[in-house]
Every structure is written in C-alpha cells, then in structure tokens.
Short mmCIF file of C-alpha atoms in Angstrom, two decimals:
data_model
loop_
_atom_site.label_atom_id
_atom_site.label_comp_id
_atom_site.label_asym_id
_atom_site.label_seq_id
_atom_site.Cartn_x
_atom_site.Cartn_y
_atom_site.Cartn_z
CA UNK A 1 3.36 -21.73 12.78
CA UNK A 2 1.91 -25.18 13.17
CA UNK A 3 -1.10 -26.63 11.45
CA UNK A 4 -4.26 -24.56 11.29
CA UNK A 5 -7.32 -26.59 12.25
CA UNK A 6 -9.58 -24.29 10.28
CA UNK A 7 -10.08 -26.60 7.34
CA UNK A 8 -10.12 -30.32 6.73
CA UNK A 9 -6.85 -29.65 4.87
CA UNK A 10 -4.02 -28.99 7.25
CA UNK A 11 -2.06 -26.03 5.86
CA UNK A 12 -2.70 -22.62 4.33
CA UNK A 13 -0.59 -21.91 1.24
CA UNK A 14 -0.01 -19.24 -1.38
CA UNK A 15 1.45 -20.32 -4.72
CA UNK A 16 2.22 -17.71 -7.37
CA UNK A 17 4.58 -15.53 -9.32
CA UNK A 18 5.03 -11.77 -9.65
CA UNK A 19 7.03 -9.06 -11.42
CA UNK A 20 9.82 -9.78 -8.90
CA UNK A 21 10.33 -13.32 -10.16
CA UNK A 22 8.97 -13.46 -13.72
CA UNK A 23 9.14 -11.23 -16.82
CA UNK A 24 6.01 -10.00 -18.61
CA UNK A 25 6.03 -12.87 -21.10
CA UNK A 26 6.08 -15.55 -18.39
CA UNK A 27 3.51 -13.68 -16.29
CA UNK A 28 1.31 -13.62 -19.39
CA UNK A 29 1.47 -17.43 -19.61
CA UNK A 30 0.05 -17.74 -16.08
CA UNK A 31 -2.69 -15.15 -16.64
CA UNK A 32 -6.18 -16.28 -15.60
CA UNK A 33 -9.02 -14.68 -17.54
CA UNK A 34 -12.52 -14.49 -16.04
CA UNK A 35 -13.67 -17.78 -17.55
CA UNK A 36 -10.49 -19.56 -16.41
CA UNK A 37 -11.02 -18.27 -12.85
CA UNK A 38 -14.58 -19.64 -12.77
CA UNK A 39 -13.47 -23.05 -14.11
CA UNK A 40 -10.52 -23.16 -11.69
CA UNK A 41 -12.80 -22.48 -8.68
CA UNK A 42 -15.29 -25.12 -9.83
CA UNK A 43 -12.49 -27.67 -10.27
CA UNK A 44 -11.08 -26.85 -6.81
CA UNK A 45 -14.49 -27.63 -5.35
CA UNK A 46 -14.60 -30.96 -7.22
CA UNK A 47 -11.11 -31.74 -5.89
CA UNK A 48 -12.44 -31.38 -2.35
CA UNK A 49 -10.68 -28.09 -1.58
CA UNK A 50 -12.92 -26.05 0.74
CA UNK A 51 -11.18 -22.66 0.70
CA UNK A 52 -9.50 -20.84 -2.22
CA UNK A 53 -8.78 -17.28 -3.41
CA UNK A 54 -7.29 -16.23 -6.77
CA UNK A 55 -5.63 -12.88 -7.56
CA UNK A 56 -4.60 -12.05 -11.13
CA UNK A 57 -3.16 -8.71 -12.35
CA UNK A 58 -0.59 -7.77 -14.99
CA UNK A 59 2.04 -7.91 -12.22
CA UNK A 60 1.10 -11.13 -10.40
CA UNK A 61 -0.95 -14.32 -10.37
CA UNK A 62 -1.51 -15.97 -6.99
CA UNK A 63 -3.69 -18.70 -5.50
CA UNK A 64 -4.30 -18.81 -1.74
CA UNK A 65 -5.94 -21.81 -0.12
CA UNK A 66 -5.91 -24.75 2.25
CA UNK A 67 -4.39 -27.92 0.87
CA UNK A 68 -2.69 -31.10 2.01
CA UNK A 69 0.15 -30.27 -0.40
CA UNK A 70 0.88 -27.05 -2.40
CA UNK A 71 1.01 -29.07 -5.63
CA UNK A 72 -2.82 -29.27 -5.51
CA UNK A 73 -2.88 -25.49 -6.02
CA UNK A 74 0.03 -25.43 -8.51
CA UNK A 75 -1.73 -28.06 -10.65
CA UNK A 76 -4.92 -25.93 -10.73
CA UNK A 77 -2.94 -22.86 -11.80
CA UNK A 78 -1.12 -24.69 -14.60
CA UNK A 79 -4.27 -26.48 -15.76
CA UNK A 80 -6.29 -23.27 -16.25
CA UNK A 81 -3.51 -21.04 -17.62
CA UNK A 82 -0.97 -21.50 -20.42
CA UNK A 83 1.85 -21.96 -17.92
CA UNK A 84 3.60 -25.28 -17.35
CA UNK A 85 4.83 -26.84 -14.11
CA UNK A 86 8.40 -26.48 -15.47
CA UNK A 87 7.87 -22.71 -16.00
CA UNK A 88 6.31 -22.45 -12.55
CA UNK A 89 9.28 -24.09 -10.88
CA UNK A 90 11.65 -21.57 -12.49
CA UNK A 91 9.92 -18.39 -11.34
CA UNK A 92 7.34 -19.14 -8.66
CA UNK A 93 7.13 -18.97 -4.89
CA UNK A 94 5.26 -21.08 -2.36
CA UNK A 95 4.60 -19.78 1.16
CA UNK A 96 2.98 -21.73 3.97
CA UNK A 97 0.88 -20.72 7.00
CA UNK A 98 2.46 -17.70 8.79
CA UNK A 99 4.51 -16.74 5.71
CA UNK A 100 1.41 -16.96 3.50
CA UNK A 101 -0.57 -14.78 5.92
CA UNK A 102 2.22 -12.17 6.08
CA UNK A 103 2.49 -12.22 2.27
CA UNK A 104 -1.19 -11.39 1.64
CA UNK A 105 -0.91 -8.47 4.10
CA UNK A 106 2.06 -7.03 2.15
CA UNK A 107 0.36 -7.61 -1.20
CA UNK A 108 -2.97 -6.13 -0.12
CA UNK A 109 -1.41 -2.98 1.37
CA UNK A 110 0.72 -2.12 -1.67
CA UNK A 111 4.07 -2.89 0.00
CA UNK A 112 4.74 -5.71 -2.47
CA UNK A 113 3.49 -3.76 -5.54
CA UNK A 114 5.70 -2.77 -8.46
CA UNK A 115 4.80 0.82 -7.63
CA UNK A 116 5.11 1.12 -3.84
CA UNK A 117 1.80 2.14 -2.27
CA UNK A 118 -0.34 1.11 -5.24
CA UNK A 119 -3.78 0.46 -3.76
CA UNK A 120 -5.36 -0.97 -6.92
CA UNK A 121 -4.50 -4.50 -5.74
CA UNK A 122 -6.95 -4.41 -2.82
CA UNK A 123 -9.87 -4.19 -5.26
CA UNK A 124 -8.51 -7.34 -6.98
CA UNK A 125 -8.44 -9.14 -3.62
CA UNK A 126 -12.04 -8.07 -2.95
CA UNK A 127 -13.07 -9.27 -6.40
CA UNK A 128 -11.34 -12.65 -5.93
CA UNK A 129 -12.97 -13.01 -2.51
CA UNK A 130 -16.46 -12.28 -3.92
CA UNK A 131 -15.93 -14.85 -6.70
CA UNK A 132 -14.79 -17.50 -4.20
CA UNK A 133 -17.69 -16.76 -1.85
CA UNK A 134 -20.21 -17.12 -4.68
CA UNK A 135 -19.12 -20.74 -5.23
CA UNK A 136 -18.78 -21.59 -1.53
CA UNK A 137 -14.97 -21.58 -1.31
CA UNK A 138 -14.70 -19.20 1.65
CA UNK A 139 -14.42 -20.34 5.26
CA UNK A 140 -14.31 -18.31 8.49
CA UNK A 141 -10.50 -18.13 8.34
CA UNK A 142 -10.38 -16.61 4.83
CA UNK A 143 -13.25 -14.20 5.55
CA UNK A 144 -11.51 -12.90 8.67
CA UNK A 145 -8.12 -12.75 6.90
CA UNK A 146 -9.38 -10.76 3.88
CA UNK A 147 -11.27 -8.35 6.16
CA UNK A 148 -8.08 -7.84 8.22
CA UNK A 149 -6.07 -7.10 5.03
CA UNK A 150 -8.76 -4.60 3.87
CA UNK A 151 -8.65 -2.96 7.32
CA UNK A 152 -4.83 -2.66 7.15
CA UNK A 153 -5.01 -1.23 3.63
CA UNK A 154 -7.54 1.45 4.67
CA UNK A 155 -5.58 2.40 7.79
CA UNK A 156 -2.29 2.71 5.87
CA UNK A 157 -3.98 4.84 3.21
CA UNK A 158 -5.51 7.11 5.88
CA UNK A 159 -2.68 7.28 8.42
CA UNK A 160 0.43 7.36 6.17
CA UNK A 161 1.50 9.13 2.99
CA UNK A 162 2.70 5.96 1.27
CA UNK A 163 0.32 6.51 -1.64
CA UNK A 164 0.85 10.28 -2.03
CA UNK A 165 2.19 11.97 -5.14
CA UNK A 166 2.37 10.94 -8.77
CA UNK A 167 3.70 7.48 -9.54
CA UNK A 168 2.87 6.93 -13.18
CA UNK A 169 4.11 9.11 -16.04
CA UNK A 170 0.55 9.74 -17.21
CA UNK A 171 -0.52 10.88 -13.74
CA UNK A 172 2.73 12.84 -13.27
CA UNK A 173 2.02 14.72 -16.52
CA UNK A 174 -1.45 15.70 -15.31
CA UNK A 175 0.00 16.77 -11.95
CA UNK A 176 2.53 18.89 -13.84
CA UNK A 177 -0.29 20.58 -15.84
CA UNK A 178 -2.29 21.20 -12.65
CA UNK A 179 0.76 22.77 -10.98
CA UNK A 180 1.40 25.04 -13.99
CA UNK A 181 -2.17 26.27 -14.54
CA UNK A 182 -3.85 25.61 -11.18
CA UNK A 183 -7.44 26.98 -11.18
CA UNK A 184 -7.24 27.94 -14.88
CA UNK A 185 -6.72 24.39 -16.17
CA UNK A 186 -10.46 23.83 -16.74
CA UNK A 187 -10.51 26.68 -19.30
CA UNK A 188 -7.43 25.63 -21.30
CA UNK A 189 -7.61 23.89 -24.68
CA UNK A 190 -5.84 20.52 -24.39
CA UNK A 191 -4.83 18.48 -27.43
CA UNK A 192 -3.78 14.86 -27.00
CA UNK A 193 -1.89 13.48 -29.99
CA UNK A 194 -1.55 9.67 -29.85
CA UNK A 195 -3.80 7.18 -28.10
CA UNK A 196 -1.51 4.29 -27.11
CA UNK A 197 -1.39 3.02 -23.52
CA UNK A 198 0.23 6.18 -22.09
CA UNK A 199 -2.11 8.35 -24.17
CA UNK A 200 -5.18 6.47 -22.91
CA UNK A 201 -4.05 6.65 -19.26
CA UNK A 202 -3.23 10.36 -19.62
CA UNK A 203 -6.63 10.97 -21.16
CA UNK A 204 -8.34 9.19 -18.25
CA UNK A 205 -6.33 11.18 -15.69
CA UNK A 206 -7.04 14.46 -17.51
CA UNK A 207 -10.79 13.84 -17.44
CA UNK A 208 -10.69 12.71 -13.82
CA UNK A 209 -8.48 15.45 -12.35
CA UNK A 210 -8.93 18.57 -14.51
CA UNK A 211 -12.73 18.59 -15.09
CA UNK A 212 -11.80 20.06 -18.50
CA UNK A 213 -14.38 19.93 -21.32
CA UNK A 214 -11.99 21.24 -24.01
CA UNK A 215 -9.96 18.05 -24.66
CA UNK A 216 -9.40 17.05 -28.29
CA UNK A 217 -7.91 13.76 -29.50
CA UNK A 218 -5.98 13.12 -32.70
CA UNK A 219 -4.56 9.76 -33.75
CA UNK A 220 -3.19 8.51 -37.07
CA UNK A 221 -5.90 5.82 -36.92
CA UNK A 222 -9.07 7.79 -36.25
CA UNK A 223 -11.26 4.89 -35.07
CA UNK A 224 -8.88 4.22 -32.14
CA UNK A 225 -9.24 7.84 -31.02
CA UNK A 226 -13.02 7.60 -31.44
CA UNK A 227 -13.23 4.58 -29.15
CA UNK A 228 -11.44 6.46 -26.36
CA UNK A 229 -13.27 9.72 -27.05
CA UNK A 230 -16.62 7.91 -26.84
CA UNK A 231 -15.71 6.54 -23.44
CA UNK A 232 -14.93 10.01 -22.08
CA UNK A 233 -17.21 12.14 -24.28
CA UNK A 234 -14.34 14.05 -25.98
CA UNK A 235 -13.81 15.61 -29.43
CA UNK A 236 -11.90 13.76 -32.19
CA UNK A 237 -10.25 15.50 -35.13
CA UNK A 238 -8.59 14.16 -38.31
CA UNK A 239 -4.83 13.61 -38.41
CA UNK A 240 -4.70 16.19 -41.25
CA UNK A 241 -6.02 18.84 -38.82
CA UNK A 242 -3.05 18.48 -36.45
CA UNK A 243 -1.36 21.79 -37.37
CA UNK A 244 -4.62 23.75 -37.11
CA UNK A 245 -5.58 22.14 -33.78
CA UNK A 246 -2.13 22.86 -32.29
CA UNK A 247 -2.68 26.57 -33.06
CA UNK A 248 -5.89 26.52 -30.96
CA UNK A 249 -4.26 24.66 -28.06
CA UNK A 250 -2.76 25.85 -24.79
CA UNK A 251 -1.42 22.39 -23.93
CA UNK A 252 -0.19 19.72 -26.37
CA UNK A 253 0.43 16.18 -25.08
CA UNK A 254 2.30 13.95 -27.54
CA UNK A 255 2.09 10.20 -26.86
CA UNK A 256 2.60 8.56 -30.24
CA UNK A 257 4.53 5.40 -31.05
CA UNK A 258 6.40 6.92 -34.01
CA UNK A 259 10.14 6.27 -34.37
CA UNK A 260 10.92 9.87 -35.48
CA UNK A 261 9.67 13.27 -34.30
CA UNK A 262 6.10 14.02 -35.40
CA UNK A 263 6.10 17.58 -34.04
CA UNK A 264 8.78 20.17 -34.88
CA UNK A 265 8.99 23.98 -35.19
CA UNK A 266 7.86 23.93 -38.84
CA UNK A 267 4.30 22.91 -37.93
CA UNK A 268 4.01 25.37 -35.05
CA UNK A 269 2.40 28.51 -36.43
CA UNK A 270 1.45 29.82 -33.00
CA UNK A 271 -0.65 32.76 -31.91
CA UNK A 272 -0.33 32.06 -28.16
CA UNK A 273 1.89 30.29 -25.60
CA UNK A 274 2.04 26.51 -25.76
CA UNK A 275 3.11 23.91 -23.20
CA UNK A 276 4.22 20.64 -24.85
CA UNK A 277 4.54 17.40 -22.92
CA UNK A 278 6.35 14.65 -24.83
CA UNK A 279 5.41 11.27 -23.31
CA UNK A 280 6.71 9.21 -26.24
CA UNK A 281 9.53 6.67 -26.38
CA UNK A 282 11.55 7.51 -28.44
CA UNK A 283 11.02 11.29 -28.24
CA UNK A 284 8.42 12.56 -30.72
CA UNK A 285 8.89 16.30 -30.31
CA UNK A 286 11.96 17.90 -31.88
CA UNK A 287 14.12 20.05 -29.59
CA UNK A 288 13.95 22.88 -32.17
CA UNK A 289 10.43 23.77 -30.93
CA UNK A 290 12.09 25.52 -27.96
CA UNK A 291 13.52 28.16 -30.34
CA UNK A 292 9.97 29.51 -30.76
CA UNK A 293 9.00 32.17 -28.25
CA UNK A 294 6.29 31.06 -25.79
CA UNK A 295 6.89 27.31 -26.20
CA UNK A 296 7.76 25.19 -23.15
CA UNK A 297 8.80 21.58 -23.71
CA UNK A 298 8.75 18.92 -20.97
CA UNK A 299 10.06 15.45 -21.72
CA UNK A 300 9.08 12.06 -20.36
CA UNK A 301 12.47 11.85 -18.62
CA UNK A 302 11.66 14.87 -16.50
CA UNK A 303 8.26 13.43 -15.52
CA UNK A 304 9.87 10.05 -14.74
CA UNK A 305 12.24 11.89 -12.42
CA UNK A 306 9.24 13.39 -10.59
CA UNK A 307 7.88 9.83 -10.27
CA UNK A 308 11.23 8.51 -8.94
CA UNK A 309 11.39 11.32 -6.38
CA UNK A 310 7.83 10.49 -5.29
CA UNK A 311 8.73 6.83 -4.82
CA UNK A 312 11.78 7.77 -2.75
CA UNK A 313 9.52 9.90 -0.52
CA UNK A 314 7.07 7.01 -0.25
CA UNK A 315 9.81 4.72 1.04
CA UNK A 316 10.06 6.89 4.15
CA UNK A 317 6.56 5.73 5.13
CA UNK A 318 7.31 1.98 4.92
CA UNK A 319 8.10 1.59 8.69
CA UNK A 320 4.78 3.25 9.64
CA UNK A 321 2.90 0.99 7.21
CA UNK A 322 4.68 -2.10 8.54
CA UNK A 323 3.78 -1.16 12.12
CA UNK A 324 0.09 -0.97 11.14
CA UNK A 325 0.31 -4.36 9.39
CA UNK A 326 2.05 -5.89 12.43
CA UNK A 327 -0.70 -4.72 14.79
CA UNK A 328 -3.58 -5.97 12.62
CA UNK A 329 -1.79 -9.20 11.69
CA UNK A 330 -1.10 -9.89 15.40
CA UNK A 331 -4.81 -9.46 16.16
CA UNK A 332 -5.62 -11.90 13.37
CA UNK A 333 -3.09 -14.48 14.68
CA UNK A 334 -4.56 -14.16 18.20
CA UNK A 335 -8.07 -14.73 16.81
CA UNK A 336 -6.87 -17.70 14.76
CA UNK A 337 -5.09 -19.30 17.70
CA UNK A 338 -8.04 -18.69 20.02
CA UNK A 339 -10.35 -20.32 17.48
CA UNK A 340 -7.97 -23.24 17.30
CA UNK A 341 -7.50 -23.87 21.03
CA UNK A 342 -11.01 -22.88 22.19
CA UNK A 343 -12.29 -26.50 22.17
CA UNK A 344 -9.27 -27.63 24.25
CA UNK A 345 -9.78 -24.87 26.83
CA UNK A 346 -13.49 -25.71 26.93
CA UNK A 347 -12.67 -29.40 27.47
CA UNK A 348 -10.11 -28.47 30.15
CA UNK A 349 -12.76 -26.42 31.96
CA UNK A 350 -15.14 -29.39 31.85
CA UNK A 351 -12.42 -31.69 33.22
CA UNK A 352 -11.66 -29.31 36.09
CA UNK A 353 -15.40 -29.05 36.80
CA UNK A 354 -15.60 -32.84 37.00
CA UNK A 355 -12.74 -32.81 39.54
CA UNK A 356 -14.52 -30.02 41.44
CA UNK A 357 -17.85 -31.88 41.53
CA UNK A 358 -16.22 -35.09 42.77
CA UNK A 359 -14.27 -33.23 45.47
CA UNK A 360 -17.33 -31.25 46.66
CA UNK A 361 -19.35 -34.49 46.89
CA UNK A 362 -16.57 -36.05 48.97
CA UNK A 363 -16.29 -33.02 51.32
CA UNK A 364 -20.10 -32.79 51.70
CA UNK A 365 -20.23 -36.35 53.04
CA UNK A 366 -17.15 -35.88 55.23
CA UNK A 367 -17.81 -32.48 56.88
CA UNK A 368 -20.94 -31.92 59.01
CA UNK A 369 -21.14 -28.11 58.51
CA UNK A 370 -19.84 -27.95 54.93
CA UNK A 371 -20.55 -24.55 53.29
CA UNK A 372 -21.33 -25.77 49.77
CA UNK A 373 -22.10 -22.33 48.26
CA UNK A 374 -18.82 -20.89 49.52
CA UNK A 375 -16.81 -23.90 48.28
CA UNK A 376 -18.53 -23.71 44.87
CA UNK A 377 -17.70 -20.01 44.53
CA UNK A 378 -14.02 -20.47 45.48
CA UNK A 379 -13.63 -23.52 43.21
CA UNK A 380 -15.16 -21.69 40.21
CA UNK A 381 -12.79 -18.75 40.71
CA UNK A 382 -9.78 -21.09 40.86
CA UNK A 383 -10.93 -22.94 37.69
CA UNK A 384 -11.40 -19.62 35.87
CA UNK A 385 -7.90 -18.48 36.85
CA UNK A 386 -6.29 -21.76 35.80
CA UNK A 387 -8.02 -21.83 32.37
CA UNK A 388 -7.17 -18.13 31.81
CA UNK A 389 -3.48 -18.91 32.45
CA UNK A 390 -3.58 -21.69 29.86
CA UNK A 391 -5.47 -19.51 27.36
CA UNK A 392 -2.92 -16.67 27.73
CA UNK A 393 -0.07 -19.10 27.16
CA UNK A 394 -1.74 -20.43 23.99
CA UNK A 395 -2.45 -16.90 22.71
CA UNK A 396 1.22 -15.93 22.87
CA UNK A 397 2.69 -15.40 19.38
CA UNK A 398 5.75 -17.57 20.23
CA UNK A 399 3.76 -20.52 21.60
CA UNK A 400 3.86 -23.77 19.63
CA UNK A 401 0.09 -24.23 19.79
CA UNK A 402 -0.12 -27.83 18.52
CA UNK A 403 2.52 -29.00 20.99
CA UNK A 404 0.90 -27.18 23.92
CA UNK A 405 -2.58 -28.49 23.09
CA UNK A 406 -1.22 -32.03 22.91
CA UNK A 407 0.47 -31.60 26.29
CA UNK A 408 -2.71 -30.23 27.96
CA UNK A 409 -4.78 -33.10 26.54
CA UNK A 410 -2.26 -35.69 27.80
CA UNK A 411 -1.87 -34.23 31.30
CA UNK A 412 -5.60 -33.81 31.88
CA UNK A 413 -6.55 -36.97 29.94
CA UNK A 414 -8.96 -35.11 27.67
CA UNK A 415 -10.80 -37.51 25.38
CA UNK A 416 -9.66 -36.91 21.77
CA UNK A 417 -12.84 -38.21 20.11
CA UNK A 418 -15.06 -35.95 22.23
CA UNK A 419 -12.75 -33.04 21.46
CA UNK A 420 -12.92 -33.70 17.70
CA UNK A 421 -16.74 -33.69 17.78
CA UNK A 422 -16.65 -30.41 19.66
CA UNK A 423 -14.06 -28.99 17.25
CA UNK A 424 -16.22 -29.85 14.23
CA UNK A 425 -19.27 -28.28 15.84
CA UNK A 426 -17.16 -25.18 16.63
CA UNK A 427 -16.13 -24.67 12.98
CA UNK A 428 -19.48 -25.31 11.30
#
C-alpha cells in the first residue's frame, strides 16, 4: 500500500512486542501503566503527532499511529516504559500501512492472542481509543479502523465458535464442576483452599457461573483470603479449621503454592462424597486420598488437557474468522482509498465539465438549431461514466493509488495547489 493521505504524517505504523517475540520479563519492561499512557499521549501531541493508539496487556504492548518514521513511536514507547531501544530491537516488530491494518484486525479479533479466540483484547482497544480521543489524538482514519475491528470481533464471536469452551485452567475447573453437578451445583458446599492467581481466577469463575452462595475460602495468610472474599461477598475461615471445613464440603478446590502435599487421606474424616480438584503446581493433594471411598480426585493435568482439546477445536474455526476479517478489512480499504482519491475524482469531474462547457459554447455559435438541453444531458452522462470508470479503477485492491492519481493529474493537467486545498478541506 502506498502513502495514506489521512494525516500530515505519511504512513501508518504499529510498533510493539508480544508473547510471540518477548518473554514475560522483557514484556514487563515495556509495560505502560495508566500514568505512563497519559504522559505518552501528551508527549505525542507535543511532538506534532496527530493520531495515536496504545494497547498494553500482560501479553503485548503496542503503539499504532501516523508518523514520518517509526522511530518517533519507538522513542515514545522507550521513554515512558522501562524498556530500552536495544531491548526493543531484539524482540519488537514494526508494521507499516497495509500490514499494520491487517495486524490490528488479527489482534482485535483474538486470532493473535496467546489463547486463540480470547476476546478480552477488544476491550483494551476500546479503552486505548477512548483515552486517545479524550486528548484529541484520533482522526477519521483511526475512528473508522477501530470501529471496523470492533465490528469484525462481534461478528466472529456471533457467527463462529472460535471462543467456545474452556481455555483457562480456572474456567475449565468450573466447567468440570458444572458438568458433574449440573443443576445441583448451586446447593453444594464449595471450599477453596489457596488464593494465589489460579485460586483468585477460579473464585471469580465460581461466583460468575455457579450462582453458589456456599463458597468458603481458606488461606494460610487470612488477610489475603479476606480481600478476595470481600470482593465477592464470601465466607473466610481460619487455616486451623481446614479439616473441619473439608468435612462439610461437597467440592474441595486446592490452589496453594506449597511445595509438598497439603491435603492427604489423614485429614479426610468424611461423612459424604467429596470431589477434589488439585490446581496446584506442584501437586498439593496426595494420591492416597483416592483410597477413601467416595473421593474423586481431578488433577490440573487433566483440566489442562480439556483446555488443549478446546484450543484444537477452536483452530477449526480460524478460516471462518479470517473470511469475516477479509470482508470487513476490504470494506475499510475501499473506504480509505475512496477518501484518498475523492478530491482527484472531483477535480477530474470539474476538468471534464470545463471541456464540456467550452465545447457547448463552440457548438452553440456554430450550429443554428443547436439543442443545448439534449447536448448537456448527453455530455453529463458521458462525464459520469468516465469518472465512474476511474473511481472503480482506484477502488481496486491491487491498484497503486498514488501512481494512478499522479497519472490522472498529469494527463488532465489538474492543478496540484488547488487539489491540495480541496484535500485539506476534505479531511477537516
């Protein structure tokens, strides 16, 4: 794709890094917190950049924008994060124009996510867009582009099954519980032992998907459990009550960070059946619990397998998702090209009208019974057909728009300065 005359800067770039190119430590260096984002946007404005969008998640940091050179965007990223230009060069990517447009479509629709079909990223794009708009760093191009990506994301979510099934261990564990107990899950006593990251996520999924009001939390450090419990309005018990609380439970979820088993058959003095899910690495539930009648033990490995199977199934829906992206991206490219060549087509129409007027004046003087109305009608139809032919050529995805516009302007001697004035008026 050639230059996009939709900004005073000539090219649209994305500069960034993701889980594909950088490990967690390096991604952490390029993290932009909320304050850094605000300062970065303000600096971009001072630098004379008129269009910019930042996206920052645990899996990627990216800056999209118009610039004369991508280093303008790279410098902003390095200045407002802890990353250096040297680090950036090792792990980053820079895409320009068509590649940058295609990239944001893949990112926004979950095709470029660490977990295929993860739609969380679209909310980050919306957030970044809102922040940019609030400081006046959004132009018509970016507004249309982000709306097209949102449209593609919605359509893929609705029309394909690329986001179906469980894709995180915490969600897979809740799905497993729902499959085992179905309608009865709301009445079961659930005990969550351990409130690390997996424990927290499991807790959130339990509250969201089971509508269960009998969830109890236990953690070695009670205040950590209380923080999470407060958020979800759950019960917290002391670590010393673990054995007693297990006896009351129908489901025990173990998600501790201990190096050795914290649950074994010796602490299970059960009066009813118990399902145990061990989400810990390393395993925190001893295999000997399965010697007790009524105990079922499911390990993280089994739930990870469910997740892997889900992701394999999701891959089947990639072609359908890509077809949706192609259609919406093509519409965006057509709009972009039309916006770019509209002033040239308008100027061409004016030029042809000048030729028409001169010719009609000549024929009027020359012919005694000249039918002016008829000649006007025929001429207008011919002009419309000629300009439509040119417009269709310029709309074609394979057309080199800059080259074609230059050729039209040369052949028809269209005044560049007049065209520039019209172009500026068109984009304001």
